[in-house]
Amino acid sequence: MDSFGIPPNIYTLHILINSFCHLNRGKIGEALHLFDKMIGEGFRPDVVTYGTLINGLCKVGNTSAAIRLLGSMVQKNCQPNVFAYNTIIDSLCKDRQVTEAFNLFSEMVTKGISPDIFTYNSLIHALCNLCEWKHVATLLNEMVDSKIMPDVVSFNTVVDALCKEGKVTEAHDVVDKMIQRGVEPNVVTYTALMDGHCLLSEMDEAVKVFDTMVCKGCMPNVISYNTLINGYCKIQRIDKAMYLFGEMCRQELIPDTVTYSTLIHGLCHVERLQDAIALFHEMVACSQIPNLVTYRILLDYLCKNRYLAEAMALLKAIEGSNLDPDIQVNNIAIDGMCRAGELEAARDLFSNLSSKGLQPDVWTYSIMINGLCRRGLLDEASKLFREMDENGCTLNGCIYNTITRGFLRNNETSRAIQLLQEMVARGFSADASTMTLFVKMLSDDGLDQSLKQILRDFCKQKSWIYENVMVLQEIILVNCNFCCYRIFTCH
């Protein structure tokens, strides 16, 4: 157009702005540049232009810029419409900025712009995420008063949130009210109820909901079957889960990655590892691409069952796929190597993390430190422990307990007590396993009396020790130098 001397008009610029706003994050700048060009060439942006840009900014997470643009829109005497407000309200709700969303909602109403079903659904979803059930009820009533009838999305949002909170009875009540208002439940409604029952391990009730759904002529989908399969796997009724898997295929529903991953996890959990591996191969043969969750599940169980060669082959397969193995995948592999006594291989994998663009986390360090301590390589473990802070990995109570137990098991009592004191000074607590080892030391006649006194003082001031059954049993069983009866009576 430029080469032919044809100047763009407002419609040309609208098309380009809209296209850029639907592309990835890097293109929103191009849309804003065209917006400035539009103003510079004397065109007056209308409500569609502003609405398109506001939507684009919210899509890339720049809600604050969208709010500023809304303000600019008002200043330029361009009256915002319900779409512009809905876009920002929905974005604020997704960012859990619910107060700001309601403030914008009030501003919208004050300006005479009537909210629609989308406005209310966004706010209801946000309130459900915060478990503000009273406010949800108020908003639903307000909708009805405004002659906006809650739709299936409104009710499904509430039902799903209640079920995730374990309030399945209340969710059924909402479904009853939904039907009374003439809104028919759909597959999403029934699946949410099934999921609620499955979370409570109420599989008979979940199946009743499934049967009701079918009787009502609402055909189950893959997600419905996945929900029941997951419920049965959770309570280790893997045969029922596999039956449902077969039923899916008979209904000509194609199992997805979630279906296979759930079943693989279920089979591994009941120690049917070979069946899990066979199902994994079937998954690949059926052109269902495993994701990192699938790989993590199988890798974890291979490592825990000492199939290290198979685990390393799987790790290579992950690295050769289009997926980038994350730190969790590498943690599982390093842990498997340490458990199998392959410390050198674990060291190599740990040292190569940075070359893969991965940063070790607390769990990575904890695995390596535990592996080094089990080999008696305490100086190397201590060095790695001190390097954590330098490498931007914040020390926590878990890592302190890990290395402290390592020193105790290698009879480095003095260094262990120093770590205990450092741990407490930094606001962390020794856990039951660590304290059990310390309490056992009090019966050791060879232990220095000054160290024993430090331990006695520490145990006496920690009231949580009296509440822990495991530690109490140790106190009673070993020949302690302080009176057990006094501990109970003082507490």
XYZ file of C-alpha atoms in Angstrom:
491
model
C 0.000 0.000 0.000
C 2.814 2.392 0.900
C 4.675 1.663 -2.349
C 1.548 2.515 -4.357
C 0.969 5.673 -2.346
C -2.230 4.309 -0.798
C -2.491 5.661 2.774
C -4.000 3.265 5.347
C -7.386 4.216 6.715
C -8.803 3.544 10.176
C -10.085 0.095 9.116
C -6.628 -0.949 7.864
C -5.072 0.076 11.179
C -7.856 -1.678 13.113
C -7.135 -4.939 11.316
C -3.397 -4.692 11.994
C -3.840 -3.706 15.679
C -6.276 -6.577 16.190
C -3.892 -9.035 14.512
C -0.903 -7.938 16.598
C -2.985 -8.190 19.799
C -3.800 -11.818 18.969
C -0.143 -12.718 18.469
C 2.411 -13.440 21.174
C 3.651 -11.155 23.945
C 6.336 -9.534 21.791
C 3.807 -8.073 19.328
C 1.752 -5.918 21.722
C 4.386 -3.204 21.278
C 3.683 -3.207 17.527
C -0.029 -2.763 18.234
C 0.671 0.199 20.549
C 2.981 1.709 17.911
C 0.175 1.523 15.320
C -2.205 3.056 17.855
C 0.150 6.051 18.207
C 0.421 6.200 14.384
C -3.366 6.252 14.158
C -3.567 9.261 16.495
C -0.605 10.961 14.778
C -2.316 10.762 11.384
C -5.453 12.404 12.752
C -7.645 9.335 13.134
C -9.818 9.154 16.226
C -9.652 5.742 17.922
C -13.093 4.398 18.775
C -14.364 2.027 21.457
C -13.386 -0.985 19.303
C -9.775 0.211 18.996
C -9.453 0.775 22.720
C -11.220 -2.489 23.536
C -8.885 -4.444 21.254
C -5.764 -2.925 22.847
C -7.091 -3.406 26.391
C -7.752 -7.074 25.599
C -4.246 -7.452 24.132
C -2.604 -5.905 27.201
C -4.598 -8.114 29.573
C -3.704 -11.230 27.562
C 0.009 -10.571 28.137
C -0.558 -9.868 31.842
C -0.095 -6.087 31.694
C -3.355 -5.255 33.480
C -2.004 -2.007 34.952
C -1.321 -0.667 31.412
C -4.836 -1.738 30.400
C -6.287 0.269 33.323
C -4.257 3.319 32.276
C -5.553 2.955 28.720
C -9.103 2.785 30.060
C -8.481 6.065 31.893
C -7.048 7.607 28.713
C -10.117 6.444 26.843
C -12.369 8.407 29.215
C -10.165 11.500 28.947
C -10.469 11.369 25.123
C -14.294 11.387 25.486
C -14.599 7.831 24.232
C -17.178 6.107 26.443
C -15.941 2.636 27.526
C -18.340 -0.233 26.943
C -19.043 -3.366 28.964
C -16.449 -5.339 26.951
C -13.588 -3.015 27.998
C -14.573 -3.227 31.665
C -15.174 -6.987 31.541
C -11.745 -7.589 30.052
C -9.956 -5.752 32.858
C -12.214 -7.117 35.622
C -11.570 -10.687 34.410
C -7.809 -10.055 34.267
C -7.796 -8.608 37.798
C -9.784 -11.601 39.066
C -7.303 -14.019 37.500
C -4.492 -12.088 39.215
C -6.428 -12.476 42.524
C -6.761 -8.702 42.796
C -10.400 -9.086 43.776
C -10.743 -5.792 45.668
C -9.513 -3.875 42.614
C -11.910 -5.866 40.412
C -14.888 -4.925 42.597
C -13.769 -1.281 42.652
C -13.809 -1.278 38.848
C -17.183 -3.048 38.927
C -18.582 -0.242 41.138
C -17.102 2.407 38.814
C -18.726 0.704 35.860
C -22.169 0.648 37.494
C -21.802 4.280 38.642
C -21.164 5.332 35.035
C -24.390 3.669 33.947
C -22.721 0.724 32.184
C -24.771 -2.371 32.974
C -22.771 -5.478 33.880
C -23.594 -8.638 31.937
C -23.332 -12.350 32.642
C -19.615 -12.357 31.818
C -18.939 -9.638 34.424
C -20.706 -11.584 37.142
C -19.141 -14.920 36.169
C -15.628 -13.444 36.456
C -16.380 -12.044 39.921
C -18.082 -15.259 41.079
C -15.054 -17.299 39.975
C -12.719 -14.998 41.916
C -14.855 -15.185 45.078
C -15.050 -18.983 44.811
C -11.252 -19.162 44.650
C -11.192 -17.231 47.944
C -13.938 -19.462 49.445
C -16.091 -16.362 50.033
C -19.331 -18.358 49.851
C -21.567 -15.687 51.460
C -20.384 -13.108 48.947
C -20.982 -15.607 46.147
C -24.608 -16.063 47.296
C -25.040 -12.276 47.518
C -23.687 -11.820 44.004
C -25.954 -14.531 42.602
C -28.982 -12.836 44.202
C -27.810 -9.480 42.850
C -27.670 -10.993 39.371
C -31.278 -12.150 39.626
C -32.379 -8.736 40.956
C -30.682 -7.149 37.916
C -32.683 -9.473 35.614
C -29.499 -11.335 34.674
C -30.169 -15.018 35.206
C -27.158 -17.114 36.263
C -26.241 -19.495 33.461
C -24.661 -22.940 33.508
C -21.176 -21.370 33.696
C -22.159 -19.388 36.827
C -23.456 -22.481 38.600
C -20.626 -24.733 37.403
C -18.065 -22.306 38.824
C -19.690 -22.525 42.264
C -20.177 -26.313 42.109
C -16.570 -26.921 41.086
C -15.166 -24.630 43.808
C -17.333 -26.246 46.529
C -16.287 -29.739 45.430
C -12.601 -28.807 45.498
C -13.127 -27.596 49.088
C -14.712 -30.935 50.039
C -18.182 -29.343 50.387
C -19.880 -31.878 48.124
C -23.249 -31.788 49.949
C -23.414 -28.026 49.433
C -22.447 -28.552 45.775
C -25.407 -30.933 45.321
C -27.664 -28.266 46.870
C -26.421 -25.757 44.282
C -27.186 -28.236 41.490
C -30.725 -28.675 42.869
C -31.224 -24.877 42.840
C -29.753 -24.774 39.369
C -32.363 -27.252 38.095
C -35.160 -25.366 39.920
C -34.170 -22.219 38.024
C -34.458 -24.074 34.742
C -30.729 -24.400 34.078
C -29.828 -27.937 33.028
C -26.565 -29.402 34.390
C -24.062 -30.340 31.695
C -21.075 -32.680 31.547
C -18.940 -30.082 33.369
C -21.427 -29.972 36.274
C -21.561 -33.734 36.682
C -17.794 -34.114 36.318
C -17.236 -31.528 39.068
C -19.547 -33.499 41.392
C -17.774 -36.743 40.514
C -14.428 -35.115 41.233
C -15.696 -33.913 44.619
C -16.740 -37.439 45.611
C -13.476 -38.891 44.283
C -11.461 -36.437 46.377
C -13.300 -37.799 49.434
C -12.760 -41.399 48.198
C -16.559 -41.796 47.878
C -16.367 -43.839 44.703
C -19.869 -45.342 44.974
C -21.321 -41.818 45.087
C -19.133 -40.735 42.177
C -20.418 -43.663 40.093
C -24.024 -42.706 40.975
C -23.378 -39.224 39.603
C -21.851 -40.771 36.477
C -24.911 -42.992 35.990
C -27.265 -40.024 36.529
C -25.364 -38.086 33.885
C -25.812 -40.911 31.366
C -29.520 -41.329 32.261
C -30.074 -37.609 31.659
C -28.708 -38.022 28.143
C -25.503 -36.143 28.944
C -22.718 -38.083 27.283
C -19.526 -38.532 29.347
C -16.320 -37.201 27.846
C -12.652 -38.063 28.354
C -12.413 -35.752 31.389
C -15.360 -37.548 33.056
C -13.685 -40.921 32.620
C -10.318 -39.512 33.736
C -11.957 -38.252 36.946
C -13.307 -41.708 37.840
C -10.092 -43.448 36.805
C -8.097 -41.113 39.047
C -10.510 -41.760 41.931
C -10.115 -45.527 41.650
C -6.323 -45.265 41.290
C -6.175 -43.137 44.430
C -7.830 -45.880 46.518
C -5.720 -48.539 44.731
C -8.635 -50.216 42.950
C -6.603 -50.400 39.790
C -8.706 -53.155 38.165
C -11.770 -50.871 38.233
C -9.663 -48.094 36.734
C -8.445 -50.381 33.947
C -12.037 -51.492 33.280
C -13.045 -47.838 32.805
C -10.074 -47.413 30.481
C -11.426 -50.251 28.342
C -14.924 -48.751 28.519
C -13.582 -45.458 27.156
C -12.182 -47.247 24.140
C -15.472 -49.103 23.618
C -17.267 -45.749 23.642
C -14.811 -44.606 20.941
C -13.327 -41.977 23.245
C -9.597 -41.507 22.740
C -7.632 -41.698 26.024
C -5.367 -38.684 26.412
C -2.032 -38.112 28.132
C -3.799 -37.546 31.472
C -5.569 -40.926 31.182
C -2.341 -42.817 30.536
C -0.331 -40.885 33.152
C -2.983 -41.531 35.817
C -3.101 -45.251 35.069
C 0.697 -45.552 34.919
C 0.899 -43.894 38.342
C -1.833 -46.182 39.676
C -0.090 -49.309 38.406
C 3.240 -48.182 39.847
C 1.609 -47.426 43.183
C 0.355 -51.024 43.517
C 3.793 -52.297 42.437
C 2.740 -53.435 38.974
C 5.739 -51.782 37.383
C 5.939 -54.071 34.363
C 2.277 -53.379 33.534
C 2.998 -49.667 33.866
C 5.922 -49.935 31.431
C 3.742 -51.894 28.988
C 1.041 -49.212 29.202
C 3.672 -46.533 28.606
C 4.745 -48.288 25.386
C 1.085 -48.635 24.375
C 0.637 -44.917 24.964
C 3.516 -44.084 22.630
C 2.252 -46.589 20.034
C -1.167 -44.859 20.110
C 0.532 -41.528 19.309
C -0.189 -40.046 22.727
C 2.908 -38.028 23.535
C 4.112 -38.474 27.137
C 4.609 -35.215 29.004
C 7.022 -34.469 31.843
C 4.461 -35.677 34.400
C 4.319 -39.090 32.703
C 8.102 -39.330 32.567
C 8.498 -38.221 36.200
C 6.074 -40.897 37.418
C 7.779 -43.747 35.572
C 11.302 -42.514 36.292
C 10.536 -42.212 40.008
C 9.268 -45.777 40.317
C 12.093 -47.205 38.215
C 14.604 -45.509 40.518
C 12.830 -46.575 43.711
C 12.771 -50.191 42.531
C 16.492 -50.104 41.627
C 15.934 -50.427 37.853
C 18.727 -47.917 37.379
C 19.716 -48.925 33.830
C 16.101 -48.582 32.658
C 15.789 -45.278 34.516
C 18.888 -43.862 32.809
C 17.603 -45.050 29.429
C 14.336 -43.235 30.134
C 16.232 -40.089 31.136
C 18.067 -40.187 27.796
C 14.729 -40.645 26.022
C 13.399 -37.513 27.765
C 16.491 -35.552 26.760
C 16.088 -36.785 23.189
C 12.437 -35.724 23.019
C 11.054 -32.247 22.413
C 10.665 -31.857 26.176
C 13.282 -30.142 28.309
C 13.874 -32.223 31.463
C 13.203 -29.931 34.415
C 14.956 -29.936 37.784
C 12.390 -32.389 39.198
C 13.250 -35.008 36.576
C 16.955 -34.608 37.337
C 16.307 -34.740 41.089
C 14.572 -38.095 40.677
C 17.496 -39.437 38.629
C 20.140 -38.150 41.081
C 18.202 -39.636 44.006
C 17.965 -42.992 42.204
C 21.721 -43.013 41.612
C 22.458 -42.190 45.245
C 20.094 -44.910 46.474
C 21.789 -47.438 44.190
C 25.218 -46.422 45.469
C 26.204 -44.824 42.153
C 27.535 -41.668 43.797
C 29.989 -40.827 41.002
C 27.208 -40.885 38.408
C 25.073 -38.716 40.711
C 27.968 -36.259 41.074
C 28.352 -36.056 37.288
C 24.661 -35.409 36.732
C 24.621 -32.799 39.508
C 27.662 -30.962 38.120
C 26.171 -30.926 34.591
C 22.921 -29.243 35.647
C 24.200 -25.729 34.926
C 25.201 -26.728 31.383
C 21.568 -27.751 30.847
C 20.393 -24.344 32.045
C 19.018 -25.778 35.299
C 19.453 -24.381 38.805
C 19.660 -26.947 41.643
C 16.904 -26.455 44.230
C 16.798 -27.362 47.927
C 15.706 -30.902 47.103
C 18.669 -31.364 44.719
C 21.132 -30.276 47.396
C 19.356 -32.367 50.041
C 19.658 -35.509 47.886
C 23.363 -34.938 47.190
C 24.204 -34.057 50.807
C 22.353 -37.133 52.044
C 24.185 -39.319 49.518
C 27.579 -37.881 50.519
C 26.837 -38.334 54.227
C 25.866 -41.958 53.697
C 29.308 -42.508 52.128
C 30.946 -40.754 55.069
C 32.118 -37.851 52.881
C 31.188 -35.254 55.492
C 33.631 -32.534 54.445
C 32.300 -32.604 50.884
C 28.724 -32.586 52.196
C 29.516 -29.622 54.456
C 31.133 -27.726 51.569
C 28.080 -28.313 49.377
C 25.824 -27.188 52.227
C 27.731 -23.899 52.576
C 27.705 -23.346 48.804
C 23.908 -23.332 48.694
C 23.516 -19.725 49.851
C 26.262 -18.588 47.462
C 24.408 -20.235 44.568
C 21.135 -18.478 45.409
C 19.443 -21.494 47.013
C 18.066 -20.469 50.403
C 18.712 -22.820 53.306
C 15.626 -24.196 55.048
C 14.760 -26.526 57.916
C 14.675 -29.593 55.660
C 18.274 -29.211 54.499
C 19.488 -28.483 58.049
C 17.830 -31.664 59.315
C 19.301 -33.696 56.450
C 22.914 -32.701 57.076
C 22.528 -32.827 60.878
C 21.311 -36.429 60.690
C 24.211 -37.200 58.360
C 26.726 -35.990 60.951
C 24.951 -37.858 63.758
C 24.965 -41.143 61.858
C 28.698 -40.709 61.289
C 29.293 -40.029 65.019
C 30.252 -36.390 64.423
C 28.248 -35.350 67.488
C 29.931 -32.045 68.197
C 29.465 -30.776 64.628
C 25.876 -32.014 64.656
C 25.115 -30.051 67.826
C 26.678 -26.942 66.277
C 24.349 -27.346 63.295
C 21.412 -27.856 65.665
C 22.186 -24.576 67.433
C 22.657 -22.774 64.103
C 19.382 -24.205 62.836
C 17.446 -22.973 65.893
C 19.140 -19.557 65.726
C 17.876 -19.186 62.155
C 14.313 -19.978 63.227
C 14.134 -23.608 62.067
C 13.185 -26.668 64.121
C 14.680 -30.121 64.362
C 12.164 -32.666 63.083
C 11.147 -35.908 64.804
C 13.772 -38.061 63.043
C 16.599 -35.692 63.997
C 15.401 -35.345 67.596
C 15.093 -39.108 67.953
C 18.785 -39.462 67.096
C 19.685 -36.723 69.571
C 17.626 -38.297 72.355
C 19.314 -41.664 71.788
C 22.659 -39.974 72.344
C 21.676 -39.049 75.917
C 22.039 -42.707 76.910
C 25.551 -42.888 75.446
C 27.982 -43.122 78.396
C 30.855 -42.143 76.138
C 29.331 -38.800 75.186
C 30.954 -35.697 76.660
C 28.910 -34.373 79.626
C 28.962 -30.792 78.337
C 27.395 -31.937 75.072
C 24.811 -33.935 77.009
C 23.904 -30.821 78.984
C 23.367 -28.828 75.766
C 21.041 -31.552 74.526
C 19.119 -31.712 77.822
C 18.610 -27.960 77.820
C 17.496 -28.029 74.212
C 15.029 -30.881 74.744
C 13.530 -29.303 77.862
C 12.826 -25.975 76.170
C 11.183 -27.509 73.112
C 7.625 -28.233 74.153
C 6.850 -29.868 70.785
C 9.036 -32.816 71.739
C 6.462 -33.878 74.350
C 3.735 -33.993 71.726
C 5.637 -36.238 69.321
C 4.887 -39.915 69.890
C 8.013 -41.115 68.113
C 10.348 -38.996 70.233
C 8.441 -39.785 73.442
C 8.877 -43.494 72.806
C 12.615 -42.995 72.434
C 12.749 -40.969 75.659
C 10.977 -43.776 77.486
C 12.969 -46.605 75.894
C 16.497 -45.269 76.336
C 18.152 -44.799 79.714
C 17.938 -40.989 79.781
C 19.721 -38.890 82.405
C 16.660 -36.754 83.028
C 13.335 -37.813 84.447
C 10.666 -38.838 81.897
C 7.978 -38.394 84.517
C 8.997 -34.784 84.991
C 8.686 -34.132 81.238
C 5.096 -35.420 81.224
C 4.014 -33.639 84.382
C 5.625 -30.309 83.429
C 3.969 -30.451 80.054
